Amino acid sequence: MSLLRIDNLDLDIYGTPILKGVSLEIGQGEIHGIIGESGSGKSMTALSVMQLLPEGSQCRGAVHLDGVSVLEADEAALCAMRGDAVGMVFQEPMTALNPLQTIGAQVAETILIHQDVSRSEALARAAKVLRRCELPPEQFPLSRYPHELSGGQRQRVVIAMAIALRPKLLIADEPTTALDVTTQADILRLIQQLVREDGMSVMFITHDLAVVTGLADRISIMRHGAVVEQGGGASLHHKMQHPYTKSLFAASSHQPERAVPAPDAPLLKVEGLVRSYPAGRRSLFGTAKRVLAVDDVSFEIQKGESVGLVGESGCGKSTLTRAILGLEATQAGRIYLGGDEVLSGGQASADVRRKMQVVFQDPYGSFNPRHKVDRLVSEPFHLLGRKATAAEIDEALVSVGLTPADKHKYIHEFSGGQRQRIAIARALIIKPELIILDEAVSALDVSIRAQILDLLADLSERYGLTYLFISHDLSVVRSITDRVLVMKQGRIVDQGPSEALFSNPQHPYTKSLIEAVPVLPGA
Amino acid sequence: MLRYTVLRTGSLLISLIVASLVIFFTLEVVPGDPASFMLGINAQPETIAALREELGLNLSPWARYVGWVTGLVQGDLGVSYTYRTPVAEIVAERLVISLPLAGYALALTILIAFPVGIWAATRRGSVADISVMGATQLGIAIPNFWFAMLMVLVFAINLRWFSAGGFPGWDEGFWVSKKALTLPAISLALPQASILARVMRSSLLDTLDQDYIRTARAKGLTKGQALRGHALRNALIPVLTIIGLQFSFLLAGAIIIENVFFLPGLGRLVFQAISQRDLIVVESVVMLLVFAVIMVNFLVDLAYSWVDPRLRGRR
């Protein structure tokens, strides 16, 4: 008998259909992957099972958990079910915990709500659960607050809260998306281990095909609020027939066509760069320690080359990027762009800065919502000291696959992929030589990501652009760069041509990074 | 935690020193000679000179500043130019009215604002929420002296539940005095409660949207439990800031209400002292108010770190 059975589930939010006839079954001890791009309804399916839907939601159909009809249960019964029979793990470990409560109290709360035990007993059991989640109380006392833990550690606390009462079903909604590759591998291993030990069933939601294919027994592919195809986990790649499934697989391992550039003069030259920050003092009168964010980094990028910079969060990628852009004062070292020093006399000159532009990760946060696209796109013109002409704006928009008419619209009228095109147009408009792409495709769905990667490859060929491609996503870096720099704790520990570095890594850290990346079978 | 407290204390002392300098030297440049004002327009120049000597007005400004600050620290605020009594006594007399009044008004403010703000936030977009928002808008817009007069008309003149003004003194018993302060406290509290209720509502709405509230609900907490256990304390930080500002305002800003209800409070004292060029009283009262404001902010800072472990410094 299946543990969770969803039959023909429809969901409307204020009359807008969100889910259309979703049906799926999860058996005892089964890991069921749900895959889809943003807006496909995968999270809403999970929240329907929990009945934690946003206001104005209306469910039709049937959801049975362990024989109980969830849609007909009253709020008291639902509260008794949540956390006890079903545990849930969310995407964003940084915000999923209450910042004002200790981790012990938050894990113990799950136990205290559902069982009549004393507070001290609940805390003792919380300690045990945290130990199972590899946060032993000797190293991570229950009195720790969330801000004293890293992202991966916080996610372990969230998992501990979810499994504290050994629920029958664990719903994991993109539990590793916000984490580094090595942390992701650890968390996936932990979830697998817990599931095996407790015989839990899991609904595992992700946008990343590779993550789920090694993990799930069965997979459902969702699109536009409906399940388009279901199949077995590991063999899915070969058996699945639906064109959307196929296109998803193709997009995940998409390789843009790129011409190999001929070596030219160096465009960007970084020499012995050092940047340190004061760290928190241990005591009132103790000397402040300094943290080396960038520690004696040197490298060159040739004109027309595409170079990747990879490393886990906190490795110094962002600091290095800001230093190159002239936004960060450095303690030692020099940065040259096309022969000119970026920071001369503590100030980045407009002359140097107009030769480089940056595209950031978040296509939602990096635009002023009150300006129209023409004004947004022509922002870099302040570096030239004149206004953009209409022809220049049109050209920039057309070059990224938009139309001149789009310049009269506001940013909220565009999708995530289109916004990232606008961000690229903004970077292109003053014809820079170097474009820094700071996690520029990380927030995009696989199919959109494939399109943007194609666009970047095409633009670099047409305009002879040089890219510095910063990302934690190794497969993307592999597909779009000629050469890769690997950064760890402020230093560049490894570098080499992308293909050689990825197919035959030599440095132990590079090896561990690459091994941690989930791979699509047959890819 | 210790480091945080020590740092806060340090900034408290610096603020006090800067404030005392500003107050003293600002009043130095104000036109008008206290001595000639006290003696009237027909006074002889020699008499004025003698009085200036007696009041110490002929000393250099620095010497007078040092003398004033040393006195302040020892609790000696000097002698009033007009009343010829120690300023400390006059201020203490007024403070026993102003301080309880401010405390009373603030207590009312919190007692009204918290439930109203929470009630509105949990019913976002409903008729209840919209009416609360409308009512608080009105509460901010109505001038409090007009509201005070309205209350005197209804509760003192028509219903005769309260007296229309004046203060019997604390010797008459706690309840009698408290009753005399009730109408003034309500008039002071009305706009403040309206502001605080709106802050409480929007701060709570922000926290209710946070991911950790969803996490708490996924653990099996009811809406009410998640609100009490997780949202309220997180929503408190902006609310504390406003409460701190409001207390300082209530202490010093009650001049009009004190006048409406004939209460001999601090506000009226400052008003009279300014018009009589009683600089020493003005300086002392202003310094006292500044001290109160800075102290309240200091306490609010400490309250922050009690509420938010992230401010206690890294371990």
PDB file of C-alpha atoms in Angstrom, chain A residues 275 277 318-330 335 342-343 346-348 353 356 358 360:
ATOM      1  CA  ARG A 275      42.785  41.839   0.834  1.00  0.00           C
ATOM      2  CA  TYR A 277      39.286  42.157   6.814  1.00  0.00           C
ATOM      3  CA  SER A 318      33.330  37.925  -4.446  1.00  0.00           C
ATOM      4  CA  THR A 319      36.088  39.941  -2.804  1.00  0.00           C
ATOM      5  CA  LEU A 320      38.366  39.257  -5.746  1.00  0.00           C
ATOM      6  CA  THR A 321      35.607  40.309  -8.142  1.00  0.00           C
ATOM      7  CA  ARG A 322      35.011  43.558  -6.300  1.00  0.00           C
ATOM      8  CA  ALA A 323      38.740  44.272  -6.259  1.00  0.00           C
ATOM      9  CA  ILE A 324      38.967  43.775 -10.022  1.00  0.00           C
ATOM     10  CA  LEU A 325      36.018  46.129 -10.483  1.00  0.00           C
ATOM     11  CA  GLY A 326      37.840  48.715  -8.392  1.00  0.00           C
ATOM     12  CA  LEU A 327      35.140  48.601  -5.697  1.00  0.00           C
ATOM     13  CA  GLU A 328      37.415  47.295  -2.997  1.00  0.00           C
ATOM     14  CA  ALA A 329      40.599  48.762  -1.554  1.00  0.00           C
ATOM     15  CA  THR A 330      43.399  46.208  -1.369  1.00  0.00           C
ATOM     16  CA  ILE A 335      45.462  44.942 -11.081  1.00  0.00           C
ATOM     17  CA  VAL A 342      42.536  49.766 -12.188  1.00  0.00           C
ATOM     18  CA  LEU A 343      43.052  51.499  -8.863  1.00  0.00           C
ATOM     19  CA  GLY A 346      42.767  54.741  -4.440  1.00  0.00           C
ATOM     20  CA  GLN A 347      40.169  55.639  -7.053  1.00  0.00           C
ATOM     21  CA  ALA A 348      39.101  53.586 -10.042  1.00  0.00           C
ATOM     22  CA  ARG A 353      36.014  51.102 -15.547  1.00  0.00           C
ATOM     23  CA  MET A 356      34.686  46.242 -17.905  1.00  0.00           C
ATOM     24  CA  VAL A 358      29.504  43.013 -14.591  1.00  0.00           C
ATOM     25  CA  PHE A 360      25.118  39.693 -11.288  1.00  0.00           C
TER      26      PHE A 360
END
